[in-house]
Amino acid sequence: LSVEQWQADVRFFGEELPKRHRNAFHRMKQADFESAVKQLHDRVPQMNEDEIIVGLMKITAMIKDGHTAMIPREFFRSGAFPVKLYLFSDGLFVQKAATEYADMVGGKVIKIGNLNADETFKIVGQAAFADNEMGVKEMTPLMLTVPEILAGFKIIGDKQKLNLTIETGGKQKVY
């Protein structure tokens, strides 16, 4: 899409979401929503597609409603990295993985891209659609496996490379 088309989409989104949600401003101020929409609209010329989509997802998440989500699957062209992550009380861990990454199962995620796992979780959690913190903890590990989301937050540059640092048995390895 052109810059003008993206900006029209952002404007439309900002106008329609409050109309279509039963009570969009129950947990956030209307002025905060409108400010976020305007900021995204104004930044569109300097953003790529992944960044714009993540921007829309973050604004949607501001509603704090687990039933209101933006999951633009058609823009997630890379699919998902072949790992399942889970947040335990002592950190983010690999719960399952494709055969080629089997040695990382059970390992603790230390870094995603160049950021530590805790920082990355907080950043990506801004786009998680959820009613509360438990919902964010449930949604964010899934979102951390979507290359376009990670790229939209500028956590990774190469959407084809997993780029996880995992610790198993006291040793770290980058995948």
PDB file of C-alpha atoms in Angstrom:
ATOM      1  CA  LEU A   1       0.000   0.000   0.000  1.00  0.00           C
ATOM      2  CA  SER A   2       1.062   3.590  -0.526  1.00  0.00           C
ATOM      3  CA  VAL A   3       1.675   5.958   2.385  1.00  0.00           C
ATOM      4  CA  GLU A   4      -1.647   7.649   1.622  1.00  0.00           C
ATOM      5  CA  GLN A   5      -3.494   4.313   1.634  1.00  0.00           C
ATOM      6  CA  TRP A   6      -1.935   3.311   4.955  1.00  0.00           C
ATOM      7  CA  GLN A   7      -2.823   6.681   6.450  1.00  0.00           C
ATOM      8  CA  ALA A   8      -6.405   6.307   5.211  1.00  0.00           C
ATOM      9  CA  ASP A   9      -6.504   2.857   6.841  1.00  0.00           C
ATOM     10  CA  VAL A  10      -5.217   4.254  10.133  1.00  0.00           C
ATOM     11  CA  ARG A  11      -7.835   7.045  10.043  1.00  0.00           C
ATOM     12  CA  PHE A  12     -10.584   4.529   9.244  1.00  0.00           C
ATOM     13  CA  PHE A  13      -9.391   2.271  12.058  1.00  0.00           C
ATOM     14  CA  GLY A  14      -9.408   5.200  14.497  1.00  0.00           C
ATOM     15  CA  GLU A  15     -12.949   6.146  13.515  1.00  0.00           C
ATOM     16  CA  GLU A  16     -14.463   2.672  13.307  1.00  0.00           C
ATOM     17  CA  LEU A  17     -13.009   0.821  16.294  1.00  0.00           C
ATOM     18  CA  PRO A  18     -14.850   2.969  18.868  1.00  0.00           C
ATOM     19  CA  LYS A  19     -18.078   2.651  16.867  1.00  0.00           C
ATOM     20  CA  ARG A  20     -17.874  -1.133  16.678  1.00  0.00           C
ATOM     21  CA  HIS A  21     -16.778  -1.823  20.249  1.00  0.00           C
ATOM     22  CA  ARG A  22     -19.460  -1.901  22.904  1.00  0.00           C
ATOM     23  CA  ASN A  23     -17.452   0.324  25.254  1.00  0.00           C
ATOM     24  CA  ALA A  24     -13.981   1.020  23.854  1.00  0.00           C
ATOM     25  CA  PHE A  25     -13.215   3.627  26.490  1.00  0.00           C
ATOM     26  CA  HIS A  26     -14.086   1.568  29.548  1.00  0.00           C
ATOM     27  CA  ARG A  27     -10.417   0.966  30.457  1.00  0.00           C
ATOM     28  CA  MET A  28      -8.667   3.760  28.582  1.00  0.00           C
ATOM     29  CA  LYS A  29      -9.232   7.421  27.930  1.00  0.00           C
ATOM     30  CA  GLN A  30     -10.640   8.425  24.578  1.00  0.00           C
ATOM     31  CA  ALA A  31      -7.990  11.150  24.350  1.00  0.00           C
ATOM     32  CA  ASP A  32      -5.216   8.533  24.747  1.00  0.00           C
ATOM     33  CA  PHE A  33      -6.736   6.430  21.966  1.00  0.00           C
ATOM     34  CA  GLU A  34      -7.098   9.414  19.644  1.00  0.00           C
ATOM     35  CA  SER A  35      -3.537  10.541  20.416  1.00  0.00           C
ATOM     36  CA  ALA A  36      -2.149   7.068  19.639  1.00  0.00           C
ATOM     37  CA  VAL A  37      -4.061   6.953  16.334  1.00  0.00           C
ATOM     38  CA  LYS A  38      -2.801  10.434  15.361  1.00  0.00           C
ATOM     39  CA  GLN A  39       0.795   9.547  16.275  1.00  0.00           C
ATOM     40  CA  LEU A  40       0.652   6.376  14.180  1.00  0.00           C
ATOM     41  CA  HIS A  41      -0.968   8.245  11.285  1.00  0.00           C
ATOM     42  CA  ASP A  42       1.751  10.903  11.362  1.00  0.00           C
ATOM     43  CA  ARG A  43       4.596   8.353  11.584  1.00  0.00           C
ATOM     44  CA  VAL A  44       3.354   6.164   8.688  1.00  0.00           C
ATOM     45  CA  PRO A  45       5.654   7.825   6.089  1.00  0.00           C
ATOM     46  CA  GLN A  46       8.714   6.713   8.082  1.00  0.00           C
ATOM     47  CA  MET A  47       7.430   3.197   8.822  1.00  0.00           C
ATOM     48  CA  ASN A  48       7.440  -0.106   6.990  1.00  0.00           C
ATOM     49  CA  GLU A  49       4.444  -2.446   6.764  1.00  0.00           C
ATOM     50  CA  ASP A  50       5.459  -4.522   9.801  1.00  0.00           C
ATOM     51  CA  GLU A  51       5.809  -1.413  11.958  1.00  0.00           C
ATOM     52  CA  ILE A  52       2.413  -0.059  10.869  1.00  0.00           C
ATOM     53  CA  ILE A  53       0.662  -3.370  11.571  1.00  0.00           C
ATOM     54  CA  VAL A  54       2.295  -3.591  14.999  1.00  0.00           C
ATOM     55  CA  GLY A  55       1.231   0.018  15.621  1.00  0.00           C
ATOM     56  CA  LEU A  56      -2.383  -0.900  14.886  1.00  0.00           C
ATOM     57  CA  MET A  57      -2.096  -3.969  17.100  1.00  0.00           C
ATOM     58  CA  LYS A  58      -0.746  -1.860  19.975  1.00  0.00           C
ATOM     59  CA  ILE A  59      -3.630   0.598  19.672  1.00  0.00           C
ATOM     60  CA  THR A  60      -6.135  -2.276  19.652  1.00  0.00           C
ATOM     61  CA  ALA A  61      -4.498  -3.728  22.766  1.00  0.00           C
ATOM     62  CA  MET A  62      -4.989  -0.403  24.579  1.00  0.00           C
ATOM     63  CA  ILE A  63      -8.675  -1.338  24.886  1.00  0.00           C
ATOM     64  CA  LYS A  64      -7.678  -4.170  27.254  1.00  0.00           C
ATOM     65  CA  ASP A  65     -10.361  -6.519  25.988  1.00  0.00           C
ATOM     66  CA  GLY A  66      -9.452 -10.128  25.276  1.00  0.00           C
ATOM     67  CA  HIS A  67     -12.273 -10.302  22.720  1.00  0.00           C
ATOM     68  CA  THR A  68     -11.032  -7.340  20.693  1.00  0.00           C
ATOM     69  CA  ALA A  69      -8.015  -8.226  18.644  1.00  0.00           C
ATOM     70  CA  MET A  70      -6.224  -7.401  15.462  1.00  0.00           C
ATOM     71  CA  ILE A  71      -4.641 -10.515  13.994  1.00  0.00           C
ATOM     72  CA  PRO A  72      -3.857  -9.677  10.374  1.00  0.00           C
ATOM     73  CA  ARG A  73      -2.802 -13.154   9.269  1.00  0.00           C
ATOM     74  CA  GLU A  74      -2.528 -12.117   5.620  1.00  0.00           C
ATOM     75  CA  PHE A  75       0.348  -9.794   6.613  1.00  0.00           C
ATOM     76  CA  PHE A  76       2.121 -12.527   8.572  1.00  0.00           C
ATOM     77  CA  ARG A  77       3.612 -13.994   5.424  1.00  0.00           C
ATOM     78  CA  SER A  78       6.554 -15.679   7.143  1.00  0.00           C
ATOM     79  CA  GLY A  79       4.318 -17.920   9.224  1.00  0.00           C
ATOM     80  CA  ALA A  80       5.657 -18.595  12.698  1.00  0.00           C
ATOM     81  CA  PHE A  81       8.969 -19.787  14.008  1.00  0.00           C
ATOM     82  CA  PRO A  82       8.703 -23.525  14.795  1.00  0.00           C
ATOM     83  CA  VAL A  83       8.858 -23.176  18.579  1.00  0.00           C
ATOM     84  CA  LYS A  84       6.334 -22.948  21.385  1.00  0.00           C
ATOM     85  CA  LEU A  85       7.317 -20.655  24.224  1.00  0.00           C
ATOM     86  CA  TYR A  86       5.847 -20.508  27.709  1.00  0.00           C
ATOM     87  CA  LEU A  87       6.340 -18.009  30.508  1.00  0.00           C
ATOM     88  CA  PHE A  88       7.009 -19.721  33.821  1.00  0.00           C
ATOM     89  CA  SER A  89       7.636 -17.877  37.100  1.00  0.00           C
ATOM     90  CA  ASP A  90      11.392 -18.173  36.555  1.00  0.00           C
ATOM     91  CA  GLY A  91      11.455 -17.053  32.923  1.00  0.00           C
ATOM     92  CA  LEU A  92      10.525 -17.740  29.325  1.00  0.00           C
ATOM     93  CA  PHE A  93      11.204 -21.311  28.193  1.00  0.00           C
ATOM     94  CA  VAL A  94      10.976 -23.379  25.019  1.00  0.00           C
ATOM     95  CA  GLN A  95       8.156 -25.859  25.573  1.00  0.00           C
ATOM     96  CA  LYS A  96       8.148 -27.488  22.118  1.00  0.00           C
ATOM     97  CA  ALA A  97      10.129 -27.145  18.907  1.00  0.00           C
ATOM     98  CA  ALA A  98      10.432 -28.570  15.437  1.00  0.00           C
ATOM     99  CA  THR A  99      12.798 -31.509  15.034  1.00  0.00           C
ATOM    100  CA  GLU A 100      15.696 -29.335  13.860  1.00  0.00           C
ATOM    101  CA  TYR A 101      15.473 -27.349  17.118  1.00  0.00           C
ATOM    102  CA  ALA A 102      14.801 -30.309  19.454  1.00  0.00           C
ATOM    103  CA  ASP A 103      17.900 -29.573  21.521  1.00  0.00           C
ATOM    104  CA  MET A 104      16.421 -26.255  22.683  1.00  0.00           C
ATOM    105  CA  VAL A 105      13.306 -27.823  24.278  1.00  0.00           C
ATOM    106  CA  GLY A 106      13.343 -27.134  27.997  1.00  0.00           C
ATOM    107  CA  GLY A 107      15.870 -24.355  27.560  1.00  0.00           C
ATOM    108  CA  LYS A 108      15.458 -20.876  28.974  1.00  0.00           C
ATOM    109  CA  VAL A 109      15.208 -18.017  26.478  1.00  0.00           C
ATOM    110  CA  ILE A 110      17.928 -15.517  27.340  1.00  0.00           C
ATOM    111  CA  LYS A 111      17.656 -13.221  24.325  1.00  0.00           C
ATOM    112  CA  ILE A 112      15.455 -12.673  21.310  1.00  0.00           C
ATOM    113  CA  GLY A 113      17.357 -10.723  18.700  1.00  0.00           C
ATOM    114  CA  ASN A 114      19.637  -8.378  20.617  1.00  0.00           C
ATOM    115  CA  LEU A 115      17.304  -7.843  23.584  1.00  0.00           C
ATOM    116  CA  ASN A 116      17.048  -9.875  26.751  1.00  0.00           C
ATOM    117  CA  ALA A 117      13.943 -12.045  27.012  1.00  0.00           C
ATOM    118  CA  ASP A 118      12.294 -10.006  29.789  1.00  0.00           C
ATOM    119  CA  GLU A 119      12.646  -6.754  27.866  1.00  0.00           C
ATOM    120  CA  THR A 120      11.394  -8.355  24.657  1.00  0.00           C
ATOM    121  CA  PHE A 121       8.401  -9.834  26.497  1.00  0.00           C
ATOM    122  CA  LYS A 122       7.435  -6.393  27.849  1.00  0.00           C
ATOM    123  CA  ILE A 123       7.800  -4.734  24.454  1.00  0.00           C
ATOM    124  CA  VAL A 124       5.790  -7.318  22.507  1.00  0.00           C
ATOM    125  CA  GLY A 125       3.264  -7.570  25.342  1.00  0.00           C
ATOM    126  CA  GLN A 126       2.151  -4.043  24.407  1.00  0.00           C
ATOM    127  CA  ALA A 127       0.374  -5.552  21.401  1.00  0.00           C
ATOM    128  CA  ALA A 128      -1.236  -8.488  23.241  1.00  0.00           C
ATOM    129  CA  PHE A 129      -5.004  -8.336  23.284  1.00  0.00           C
ATOM    130  CA  ALA A 130      -6.059  -9.231  26.803  1.00  0.00           C
ATOM    131  CA  ASP A 131      -8.323  -8.237  29.658  1.00  0.00           C
ATOM    132  CA  ASN A 132      -5.550  -8.367  32.234  1.00  0.00           C
ATOM    133  CA  GLU A 133      -1.933  -9.291  32.937  1.00  0.00           C
ATOM    134  CA  MET A 134      -2.659 -13.023  32.841  1.00  0.00           C
ATOM    135  CA  GLY A 135      -4.009 -12.634  29.322  1.00  0.00           C
ATOM    136  CA  VAL A 136      -0.856 -10.776  28.302  1.00  0.00           C
ATOM    137  CA  LYS A 137       1.256 -13.606  29.758  1.00  0.00           C
ATOM    138  CA  GLU A 138      -0.773 -16.105  27.724  1.00  0.00           C
ATOM    139  CA  MET A 139      -0.763 -14.226  24.388  1.00  0.00           C
ATOM    140  CA  THR A 140       2.747 -12.797  24.299  1.00  0.00           C
ATOM    141  CA  PRO A 141       4.680 -16.086  23.981  1.00  0.00           C
ATOM    142  CA  LEU A 142       2.696 -16.879  20.834  1.00  0.00           C
ATOM    143  CA  MET A 143       3.336 -13.400  19.443  1.00  0.00           C
ATOM    144  CA  LEU A 144       7.071 -13.834  20.076  1.00  0.00           C
ATOM    145  CA  THR A 145       7.121 -16.549  17.404  1.00  0.00           C
ATOM    146  CA  VAL A 146       5.722 -14.339  14.607  1.00  0.00           C
ATOM    147  CA  PRO A 147       8.581 -12.833  12.566  1.00  0.00           C
ATOM    148  CA  GLU A 148       6.573  -9.822  11.363  1.00  0.00           C
ATOM    149  CA  ILE A 149       5.651  -8.849  14.915  1.00  0.00           C
ATOM    150  CA  LEU A 150       9.278  -9.077  16.038  1.00  0.00           C
ATOM    151  CA  ALA A 151      10.378  -7.099  12.967  1.00  0.00           C
ATOM    152  CA  GLY A 152       7.615  -4.534  13.540  1.00  0.00           C
ATOM    153  CA  PHE A 153       9.006  -3.903  17.003  1.00  0.00           C
ATOM    154  CA  LYS A 154      12.553  -3.804  15.498  1.00  0.00           C
ATOM    155  CA  ILE A 155      13.622  -6.751  17.640  1.00  0.00           C
ATOM    156  CA  ILE A 156      14.857  -8.753  14.645  1.00  0.00           C
ATOM    157  CA  GLY A 157      15.989  -7.699  11.197  1.00  0.00           C
ATOM    158  CA  ASP A 158      15.926 -11.004   9.339  1.00  0.00           C
ATOM    159  CA  LYS A 159      12.464 -12.583   9.381  1.00  0.00           C
ATOM    160  CA  GLN A 160      13.931 -15.886   8.188  1.00  0.00           C
ATOM    161  CA  LYS A 161      16.252 -16.353  11.177  1.00  0.00           C
ATOM    162  CA  LEU A 162      15.021 -17.507  14.586  1.00  0.00           C
ATOM    163  CA  ASN A 163      17.676 -15.516  16.486  1.00  0.00           C
ATOM    164  CA  LEU A 164      17.052 -16.932  19.975  1.00  0.00           C
ATOM    165  CA  THR A 165      19.729 -17.311  22.623  1.00  0.00           C
ATOM    166  CA  ILE A 166      18.819 -20.346  24.723  1.00  0.00           C
ATOM    167  CA  GLU A 167      20.427 -21.590  27.908  1.00  0.00           C
ATOM    168  CA  THR A 168      20.426 -25.309  28.626  1.00  0.00           C
ATOM    169  CA  GLY A 169      22.640 -27.044  31.132  1.00  0.00           C
ATOM    170  CA  GLY A 170      24.430 -23.799  31.979  1.00  0.00           C
ATOM    171  CA  LYS A 171      25.496 -23.248  28.364  1.00  0.00           C
ATOM    172  CA  GLN A 172      24.121 -20.704  25.903  1.00  0.00           C
ATOM    173  CA  LYS A 173      23.537 -21.275  22.210  1.00  0.00           C
ATOM    174  CA  VAL A 174      22.195 -18.968  19.506  1.00  0.00           C
ATOM    175  CA  TYR A 175      19.659 -20.407  17.041  1.00  0.00           C
TER     176      TYR A 175
END
